[in-house]
Tab-separated table of C-alpha atoms in Angstrom:
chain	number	residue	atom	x	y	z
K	1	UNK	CA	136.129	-78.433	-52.663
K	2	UNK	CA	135.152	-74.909	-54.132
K	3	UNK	CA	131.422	-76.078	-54.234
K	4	UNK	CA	131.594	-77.322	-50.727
K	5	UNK	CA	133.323	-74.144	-48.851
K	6	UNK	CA	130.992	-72.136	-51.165
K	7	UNK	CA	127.704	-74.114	-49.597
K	8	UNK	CA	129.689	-74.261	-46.523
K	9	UNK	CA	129.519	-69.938	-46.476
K	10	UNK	CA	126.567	-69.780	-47.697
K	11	UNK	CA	124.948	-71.552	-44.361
K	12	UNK	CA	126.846	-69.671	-42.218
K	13	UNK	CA	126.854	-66.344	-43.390
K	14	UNK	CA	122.746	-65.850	-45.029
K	15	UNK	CA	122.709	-62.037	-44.983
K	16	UNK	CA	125.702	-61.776	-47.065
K	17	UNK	CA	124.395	-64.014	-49.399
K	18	UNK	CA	120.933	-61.947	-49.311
K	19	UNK	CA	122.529	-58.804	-49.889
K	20	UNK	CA	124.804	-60.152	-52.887
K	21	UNK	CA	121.647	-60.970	-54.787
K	22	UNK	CA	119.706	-57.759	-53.480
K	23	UNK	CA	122.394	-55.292	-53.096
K	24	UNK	CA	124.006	-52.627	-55.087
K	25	UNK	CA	127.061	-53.219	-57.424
K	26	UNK	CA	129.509	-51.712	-54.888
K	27	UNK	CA	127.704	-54.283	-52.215
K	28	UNK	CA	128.094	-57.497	-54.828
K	29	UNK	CA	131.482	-56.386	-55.163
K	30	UNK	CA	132.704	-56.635	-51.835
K	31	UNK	CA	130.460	-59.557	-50.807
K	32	UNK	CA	132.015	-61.337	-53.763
K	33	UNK	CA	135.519	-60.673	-52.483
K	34	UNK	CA	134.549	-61.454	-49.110
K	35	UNK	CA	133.146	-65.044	-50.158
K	36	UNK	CA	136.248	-65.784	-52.133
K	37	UNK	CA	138.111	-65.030	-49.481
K	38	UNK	CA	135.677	-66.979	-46.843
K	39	UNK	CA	136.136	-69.784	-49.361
K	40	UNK	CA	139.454	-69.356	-49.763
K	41	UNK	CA	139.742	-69.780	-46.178
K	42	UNK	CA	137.803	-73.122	-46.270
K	43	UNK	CA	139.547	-74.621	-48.715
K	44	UNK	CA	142.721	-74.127	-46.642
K	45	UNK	CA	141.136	-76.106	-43.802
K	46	UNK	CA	139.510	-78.629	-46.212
K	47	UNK	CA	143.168	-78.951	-47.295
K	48	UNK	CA	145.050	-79.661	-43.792
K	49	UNK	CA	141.988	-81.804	-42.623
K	50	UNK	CA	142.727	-83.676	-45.620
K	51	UNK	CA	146.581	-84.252	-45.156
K	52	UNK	CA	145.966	-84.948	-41.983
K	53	UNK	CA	143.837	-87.814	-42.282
K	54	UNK	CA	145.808	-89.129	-45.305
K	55	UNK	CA	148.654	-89.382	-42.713
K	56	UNK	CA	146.820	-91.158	-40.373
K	57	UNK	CA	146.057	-93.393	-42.675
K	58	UNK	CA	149.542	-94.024	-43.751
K	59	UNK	CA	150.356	-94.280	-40.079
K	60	UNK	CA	148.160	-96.831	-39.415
K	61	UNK	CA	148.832	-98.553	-42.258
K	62	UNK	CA	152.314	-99.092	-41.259
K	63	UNK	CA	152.131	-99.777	-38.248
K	64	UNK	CA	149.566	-102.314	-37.704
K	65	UNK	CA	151.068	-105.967	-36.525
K	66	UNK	CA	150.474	-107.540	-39.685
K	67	UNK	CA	152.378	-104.880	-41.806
K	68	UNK	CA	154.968	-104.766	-39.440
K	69	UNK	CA	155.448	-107.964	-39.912
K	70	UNK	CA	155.425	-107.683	-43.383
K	71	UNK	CA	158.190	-105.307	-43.125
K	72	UNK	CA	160.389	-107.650	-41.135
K	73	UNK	CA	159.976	-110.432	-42.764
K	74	UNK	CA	160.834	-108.734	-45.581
K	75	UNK	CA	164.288	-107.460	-43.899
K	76	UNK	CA	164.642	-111.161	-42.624
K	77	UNK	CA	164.261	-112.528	-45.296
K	78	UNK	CA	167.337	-110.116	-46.947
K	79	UNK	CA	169.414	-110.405	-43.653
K	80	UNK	CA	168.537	-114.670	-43.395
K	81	UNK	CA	168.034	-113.569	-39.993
K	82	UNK	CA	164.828	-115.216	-38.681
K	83	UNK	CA	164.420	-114.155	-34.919
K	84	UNK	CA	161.048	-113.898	-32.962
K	85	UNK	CA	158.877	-112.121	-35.269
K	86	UNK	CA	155.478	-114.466	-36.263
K	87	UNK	CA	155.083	-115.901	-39.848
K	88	UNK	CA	152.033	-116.579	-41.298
K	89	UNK	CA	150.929	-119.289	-39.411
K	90	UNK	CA	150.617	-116.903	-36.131
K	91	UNK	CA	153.196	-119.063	-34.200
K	92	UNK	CA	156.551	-117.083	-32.865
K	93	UNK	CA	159.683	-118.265	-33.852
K	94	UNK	CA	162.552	-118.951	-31.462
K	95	UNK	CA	165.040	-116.628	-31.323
K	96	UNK	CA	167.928	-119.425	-31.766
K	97	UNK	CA	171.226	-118.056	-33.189
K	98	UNK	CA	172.522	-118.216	-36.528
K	99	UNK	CA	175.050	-120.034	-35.902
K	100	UNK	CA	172.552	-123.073	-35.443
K	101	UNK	CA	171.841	-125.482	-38.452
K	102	UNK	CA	170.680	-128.458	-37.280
K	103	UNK	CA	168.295	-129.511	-34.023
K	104	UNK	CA	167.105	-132.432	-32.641
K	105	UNK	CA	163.561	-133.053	-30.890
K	106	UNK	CA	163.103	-135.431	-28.320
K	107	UNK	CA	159.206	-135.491	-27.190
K	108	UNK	CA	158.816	-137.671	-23.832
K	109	UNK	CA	162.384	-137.243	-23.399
K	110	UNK	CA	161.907	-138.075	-19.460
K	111	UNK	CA	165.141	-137.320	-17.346
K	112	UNK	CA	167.511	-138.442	-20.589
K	113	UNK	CA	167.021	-136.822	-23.716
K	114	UNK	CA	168.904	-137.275	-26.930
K	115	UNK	CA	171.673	-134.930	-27.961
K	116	UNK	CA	172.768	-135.008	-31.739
K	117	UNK	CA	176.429	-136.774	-31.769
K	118	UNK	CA	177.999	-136.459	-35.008
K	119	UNK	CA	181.001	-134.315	-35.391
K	120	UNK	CA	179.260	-132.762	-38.190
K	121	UNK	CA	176.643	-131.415	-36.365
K	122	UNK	CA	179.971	-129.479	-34.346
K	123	UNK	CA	179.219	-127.343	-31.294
K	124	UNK	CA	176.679	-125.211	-32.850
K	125	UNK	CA	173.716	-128.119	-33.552
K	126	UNK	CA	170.651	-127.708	-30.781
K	127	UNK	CA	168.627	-129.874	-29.181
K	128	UNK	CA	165.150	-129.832	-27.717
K	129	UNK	CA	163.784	-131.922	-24.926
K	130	UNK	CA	159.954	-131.916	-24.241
K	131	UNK	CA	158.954	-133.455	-20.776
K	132	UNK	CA	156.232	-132.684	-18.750
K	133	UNK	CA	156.767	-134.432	-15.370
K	134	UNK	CA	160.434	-134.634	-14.487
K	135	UNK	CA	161.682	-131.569	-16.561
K	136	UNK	CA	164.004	-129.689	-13.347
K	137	UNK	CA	165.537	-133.327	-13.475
K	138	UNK	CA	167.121	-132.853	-16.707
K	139	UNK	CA	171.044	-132.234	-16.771
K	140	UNK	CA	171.825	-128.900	-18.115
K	141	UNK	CA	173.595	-128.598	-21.322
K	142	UNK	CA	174.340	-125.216	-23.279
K	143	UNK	CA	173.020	-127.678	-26.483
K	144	UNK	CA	169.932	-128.629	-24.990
K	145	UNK	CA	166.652	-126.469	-24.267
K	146	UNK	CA	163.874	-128.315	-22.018
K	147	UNK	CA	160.668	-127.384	-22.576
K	148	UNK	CA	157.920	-128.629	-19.999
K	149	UNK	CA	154.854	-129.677	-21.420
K	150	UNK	CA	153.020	-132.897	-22.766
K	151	UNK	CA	152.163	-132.983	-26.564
K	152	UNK	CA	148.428	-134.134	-27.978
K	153	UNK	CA	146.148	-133.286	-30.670
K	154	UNK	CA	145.061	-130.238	-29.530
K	155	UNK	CA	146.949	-127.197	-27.113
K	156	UNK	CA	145.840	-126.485	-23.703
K	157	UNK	CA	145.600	-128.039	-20.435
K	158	UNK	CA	144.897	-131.852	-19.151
K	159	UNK	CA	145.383	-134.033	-16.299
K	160	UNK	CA	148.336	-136.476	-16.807
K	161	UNK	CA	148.680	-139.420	-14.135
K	162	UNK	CA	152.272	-139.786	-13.339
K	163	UNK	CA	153.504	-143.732	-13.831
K	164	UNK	CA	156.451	-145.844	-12.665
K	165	UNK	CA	160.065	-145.006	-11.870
K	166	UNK	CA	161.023	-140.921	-12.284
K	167	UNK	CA	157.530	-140.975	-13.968
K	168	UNK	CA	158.640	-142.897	-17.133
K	169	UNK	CA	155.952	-144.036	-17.942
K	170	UNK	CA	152.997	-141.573	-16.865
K	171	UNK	CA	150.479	-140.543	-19.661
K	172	UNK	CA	147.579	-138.441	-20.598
K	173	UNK	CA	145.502	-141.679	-20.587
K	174	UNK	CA	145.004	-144.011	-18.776
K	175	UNK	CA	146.837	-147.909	-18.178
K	176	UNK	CA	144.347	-150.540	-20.171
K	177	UNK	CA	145.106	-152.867	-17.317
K	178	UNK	CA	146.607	-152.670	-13.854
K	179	UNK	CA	150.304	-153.963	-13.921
K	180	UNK	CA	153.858	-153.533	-12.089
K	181	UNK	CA	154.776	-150.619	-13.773
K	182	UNK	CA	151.409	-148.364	-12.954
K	183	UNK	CA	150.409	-149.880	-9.299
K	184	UNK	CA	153.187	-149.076	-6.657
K	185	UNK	CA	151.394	-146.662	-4.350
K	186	UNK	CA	154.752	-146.114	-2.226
K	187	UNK	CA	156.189	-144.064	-5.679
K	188	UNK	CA	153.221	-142.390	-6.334
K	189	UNK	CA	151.574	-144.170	-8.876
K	190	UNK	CA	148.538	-142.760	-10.730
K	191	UNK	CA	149.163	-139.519	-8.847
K	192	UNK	CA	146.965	-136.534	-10.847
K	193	UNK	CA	148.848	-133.661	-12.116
K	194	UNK	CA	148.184	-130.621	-14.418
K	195	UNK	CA	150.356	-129.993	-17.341
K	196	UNK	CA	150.051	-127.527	-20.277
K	197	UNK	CA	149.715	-129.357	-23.343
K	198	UNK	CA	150.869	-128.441	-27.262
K	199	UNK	CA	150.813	-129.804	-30.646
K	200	UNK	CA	154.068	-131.217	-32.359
K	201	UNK	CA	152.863	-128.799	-35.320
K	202	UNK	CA	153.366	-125.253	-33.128
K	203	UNK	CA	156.986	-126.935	-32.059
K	204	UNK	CA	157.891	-127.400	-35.669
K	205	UNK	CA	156.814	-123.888	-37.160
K	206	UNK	CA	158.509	-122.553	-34.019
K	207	UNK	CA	161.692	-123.311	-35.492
K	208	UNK	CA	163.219	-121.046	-38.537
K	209	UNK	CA	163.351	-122.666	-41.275
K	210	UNK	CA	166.911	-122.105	-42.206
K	211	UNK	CA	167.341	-124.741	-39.580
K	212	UNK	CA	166.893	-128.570	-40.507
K	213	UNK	CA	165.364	-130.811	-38.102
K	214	UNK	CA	167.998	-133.899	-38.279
K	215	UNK	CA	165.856	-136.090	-35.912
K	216	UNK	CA	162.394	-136.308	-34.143
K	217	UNK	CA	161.619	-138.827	-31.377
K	218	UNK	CA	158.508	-139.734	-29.712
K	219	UNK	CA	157.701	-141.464	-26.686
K	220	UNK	CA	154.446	-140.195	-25.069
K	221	UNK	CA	152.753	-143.405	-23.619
K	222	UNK	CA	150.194	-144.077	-26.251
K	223	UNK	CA	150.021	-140.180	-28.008
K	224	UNK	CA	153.284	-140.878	-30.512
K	225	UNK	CA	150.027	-141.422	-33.321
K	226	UNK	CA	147.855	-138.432	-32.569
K	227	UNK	CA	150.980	-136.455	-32.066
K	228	UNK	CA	152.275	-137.257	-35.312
K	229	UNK	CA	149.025	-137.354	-37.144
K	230	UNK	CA	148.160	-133.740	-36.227
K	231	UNK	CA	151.630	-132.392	-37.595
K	232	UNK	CA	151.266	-134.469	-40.697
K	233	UNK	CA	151.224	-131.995	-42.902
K	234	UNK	CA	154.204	-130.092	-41.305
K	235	UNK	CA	156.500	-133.306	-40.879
K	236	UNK	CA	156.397	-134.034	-44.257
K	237	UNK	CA	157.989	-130.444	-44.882
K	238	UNK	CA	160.362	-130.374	-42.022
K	239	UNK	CA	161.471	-133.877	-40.192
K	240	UNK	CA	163.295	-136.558	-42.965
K	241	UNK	CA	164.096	-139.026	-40.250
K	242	UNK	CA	161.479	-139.880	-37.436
K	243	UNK	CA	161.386	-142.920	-34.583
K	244	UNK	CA	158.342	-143.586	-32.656
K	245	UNK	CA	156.914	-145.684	-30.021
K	246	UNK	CA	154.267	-148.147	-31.513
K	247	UNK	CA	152.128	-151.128	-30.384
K	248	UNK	CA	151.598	-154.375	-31.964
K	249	UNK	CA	148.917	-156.864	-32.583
K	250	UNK	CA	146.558	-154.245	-31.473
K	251	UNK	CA	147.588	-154.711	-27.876
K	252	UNK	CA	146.754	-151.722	-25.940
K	253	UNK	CA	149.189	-150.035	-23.019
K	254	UNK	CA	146.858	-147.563	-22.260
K	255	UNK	CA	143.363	-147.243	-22.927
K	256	UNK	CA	141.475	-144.519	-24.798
K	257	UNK	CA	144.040	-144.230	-27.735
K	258	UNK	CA	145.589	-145.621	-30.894
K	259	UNK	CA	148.755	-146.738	-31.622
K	260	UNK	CA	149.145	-149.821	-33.374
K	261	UNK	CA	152.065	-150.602	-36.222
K	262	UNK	CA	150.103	-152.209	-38.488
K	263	UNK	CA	146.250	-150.898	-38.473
K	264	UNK	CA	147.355	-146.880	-37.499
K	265	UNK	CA	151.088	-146.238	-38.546
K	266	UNK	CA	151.558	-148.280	-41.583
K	267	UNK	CA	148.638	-146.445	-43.277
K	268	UNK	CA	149.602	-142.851	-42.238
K	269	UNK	CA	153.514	-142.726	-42.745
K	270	UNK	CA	152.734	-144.123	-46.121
K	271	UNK	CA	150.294	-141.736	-47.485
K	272	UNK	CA	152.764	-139.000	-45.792
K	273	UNK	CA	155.677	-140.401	-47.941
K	274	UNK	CA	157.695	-142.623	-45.401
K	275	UNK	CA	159.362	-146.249	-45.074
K	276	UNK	CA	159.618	-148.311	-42.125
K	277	UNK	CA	162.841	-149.028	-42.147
K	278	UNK	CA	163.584	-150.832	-39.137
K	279	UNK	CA	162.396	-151.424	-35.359
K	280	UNK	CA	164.587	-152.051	-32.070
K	281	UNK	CA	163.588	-155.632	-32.397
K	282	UNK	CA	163.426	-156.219	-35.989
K	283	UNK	CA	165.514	-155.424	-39.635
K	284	UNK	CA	163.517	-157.677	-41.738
K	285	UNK	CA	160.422	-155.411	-43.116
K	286	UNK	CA	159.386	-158.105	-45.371
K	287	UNK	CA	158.999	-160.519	-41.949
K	288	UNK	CA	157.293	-157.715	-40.539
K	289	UNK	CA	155.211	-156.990	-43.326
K	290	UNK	CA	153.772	-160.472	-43.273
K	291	UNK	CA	152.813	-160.000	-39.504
K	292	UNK	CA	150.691	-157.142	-40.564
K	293	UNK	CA	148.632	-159.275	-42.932
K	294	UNK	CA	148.012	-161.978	-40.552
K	295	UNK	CA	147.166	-159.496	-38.077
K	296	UNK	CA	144.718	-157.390	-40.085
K	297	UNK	CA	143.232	-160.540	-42.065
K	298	UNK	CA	142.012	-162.313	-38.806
K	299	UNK	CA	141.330	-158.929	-36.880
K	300	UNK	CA	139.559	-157.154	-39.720
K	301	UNK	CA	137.998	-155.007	-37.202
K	302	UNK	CA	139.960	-153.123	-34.123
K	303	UNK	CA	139.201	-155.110	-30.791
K	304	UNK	CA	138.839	-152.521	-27.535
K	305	UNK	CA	140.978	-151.564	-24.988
K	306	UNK	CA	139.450	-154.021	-22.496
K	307	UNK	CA	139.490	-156.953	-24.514
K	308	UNK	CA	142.778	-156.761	-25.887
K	309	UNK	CA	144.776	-155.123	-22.799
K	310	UNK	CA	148.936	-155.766	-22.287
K	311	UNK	CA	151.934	-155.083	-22.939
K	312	UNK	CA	153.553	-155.174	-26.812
K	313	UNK	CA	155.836	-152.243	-27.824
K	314	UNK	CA	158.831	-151.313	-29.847
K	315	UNK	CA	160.209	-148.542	-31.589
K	316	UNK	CA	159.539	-147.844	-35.209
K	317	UNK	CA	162.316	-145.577	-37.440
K	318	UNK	CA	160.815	-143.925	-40.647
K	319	UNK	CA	162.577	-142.477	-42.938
K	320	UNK	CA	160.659	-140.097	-45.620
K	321	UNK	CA	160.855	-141.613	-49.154
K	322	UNK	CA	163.064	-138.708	-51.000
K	323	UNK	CA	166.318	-140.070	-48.702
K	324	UNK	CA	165.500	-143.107	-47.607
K	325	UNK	CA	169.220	-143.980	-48.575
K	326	UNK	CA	170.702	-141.446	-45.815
K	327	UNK	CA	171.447	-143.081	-42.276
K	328	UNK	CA	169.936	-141.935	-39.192
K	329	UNK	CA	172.048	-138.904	-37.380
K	330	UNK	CA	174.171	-140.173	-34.378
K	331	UNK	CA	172.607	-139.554	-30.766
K	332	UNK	CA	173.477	-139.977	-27.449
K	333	UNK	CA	171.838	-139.578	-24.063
K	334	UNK	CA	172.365	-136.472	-22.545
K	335	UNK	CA	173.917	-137.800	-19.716
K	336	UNK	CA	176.608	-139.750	-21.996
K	337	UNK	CA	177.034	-136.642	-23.838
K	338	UNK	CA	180.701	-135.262	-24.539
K	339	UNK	CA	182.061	-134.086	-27.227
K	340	UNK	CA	185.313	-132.670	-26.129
K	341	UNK	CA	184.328	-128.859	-27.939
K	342	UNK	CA	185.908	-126.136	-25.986
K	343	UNK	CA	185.033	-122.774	-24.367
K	344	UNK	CA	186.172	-121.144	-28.073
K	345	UNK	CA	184.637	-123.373	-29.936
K	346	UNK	CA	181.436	-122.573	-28.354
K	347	UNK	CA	181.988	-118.815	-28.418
K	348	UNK	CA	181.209	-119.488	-32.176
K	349	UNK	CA	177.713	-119.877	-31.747
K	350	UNK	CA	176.030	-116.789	-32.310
């Protein structure tokens, strides 16, 4: 710093600096004193410029997103209070209250999602309905939270063509063939309309994870694969009991996507660590293990949409392999929801 203020001087004052190399004594003497002083003087600046940019540092430093969020999480983490600051994977977390434990997701819920039942659960346990067409149709419940939107591979925004009665059966694709359920003008069949669209992934690491996810559902008219296939890696973290909507003997219900049992789900839920446990129309996994081979021996490759168009589905429960031993959680519809909790009771969950 002395070097620098001394240089510093030196270029702004020549004479002096001419005069303490030609001058008298008397003259060197002052000049000297006057340069020390000069120098003196720039130090002092050199000094507050200094601490001033040290604290600008230190301000932005600390205040940047990233280390705020450092900083919160950190006081989160102390507090277990998880509210809607973002973790590392970008994606805000809901701001649900501590009081809640346990939530259920119901993706394609249409006008009657699933509300966890068991008394366990008590007044306190969430649950979250995703619908995209007839969401304002949903019954309100201080348990349930609707969110409107379709769920895919990939976020953003698609056409979805709205099918059958209250638009239970309308899809992001497409109907493989033309049937009762996708051809009645008079309701509106096939109507176009635009729908944001997420992935099951951003859902999941929206919710704290001091909260367990007792059950996920899907029923998205031929997306319950890619759905589940994109959160794979999440699932396996979060969700311990799953049903889905699957096809069988490669028989497709709409066109354009994949969905079979045996040749798409089998394969995945295993490598992610789950059993098949049961379907709505069948307890015997060994039975329906055999139907498999058949089905994959003489269909080693997948037929298309157009030659293999219909109408085969049921609904596959997987549970992953560390508890396959623990039951699936009691639900109910919405709409047959009641479980008798009172004003006080529900004044507990905050």
């Amino acid at each position: 710093f002395l070097v620098a203020a001394f240089q510093q001087h030196k270029t702004q004052h020549p004479t002096q600096h001419t005069m303490l190399v030609k001058g008298n004594a008397s003259g060197r003497r002052n000049n000297i004193l006057q340069s020390v002083k000069d120098a003196s003087s720039s130090i002092s600046m050199m000094r507050l410029t200094g601490a001033v940019l040290v604290f600008c540092c230190i301000i932005d430093f600390t205040f940047k997103p990233k280390h705020l969020h450092s900083l919160r999480a950190a006081v989160a983490d102390s507090t277990n209070v998880l509210d809607a600051t973002k973790h590392k994977n970008n994606v805000s977390l809901l701001d649900l209250p501590l009081s809640v434990k346990d939530v259920a997701i119901n993706v394609g819920s249409n006008i009657d999602p699933i509300m966890l039942a068991d008394k366990k659960y008590g007044p306190c346990a969430h649950n979250i309905a995703v619908e995209p067409i007839v969401a304002n149709k949903i019954p309100f419940h201080r348990q349930l939270s609707v969110l409107p939107a379709a769920v895919s591979s990939n976020p953003g925004v698609m056409s979805m063509r709205i099918y059958n009665v209250n638009g239970v059966s309308s899809s992001l694709a497409k109907p493989a063939m033309t049937d009762f359920w996708n051809s009645k003008e008079s309701r509106g069949d096939g109507r176009l309309v635009i729908v944001p669209v997420i992935t099951l992934s951003s859902l999941l690491n929206s919710i704290p994870k001091r909260i367990n996810v007792a059950f996920l559902m899907t029923d998205i008219q031929g997306y319950d694969f890619m759905a589940i296939k994109e959160a794979k890696n999440t699932l396996k973290e979060r969700v311990t009991h799953i049903m889905t909507e699957v096809w069988y003997d490669d028989v497709y219900t709409y066109s354009g996507v994949h969905n079979d049992l045996c040749r798409d789900w089998l394969p995945l839920m295993t490598e992610m660590g789950y059993t098949l446990v049961k379907t709505a129309y069948e307890d015997d996994m060994e039975k329906l293990k055999a139907r498999c081979e058949k089905q994959l021996k003489e269909n080693p490759q997948r037929p298309s949409g157009k030659e293999n168009a219909g109408l085969s589905e049921d609904n596959a429960y997987w549970v992953r392999n560390d508890v396959v031993e623990q039951p699936f959680p009691g639900v109910v519809s919405v709409q047959k929801y009641d479980p008798g909790y009172v004003e006080e009771e529900y004044k507990t969950c905050v």
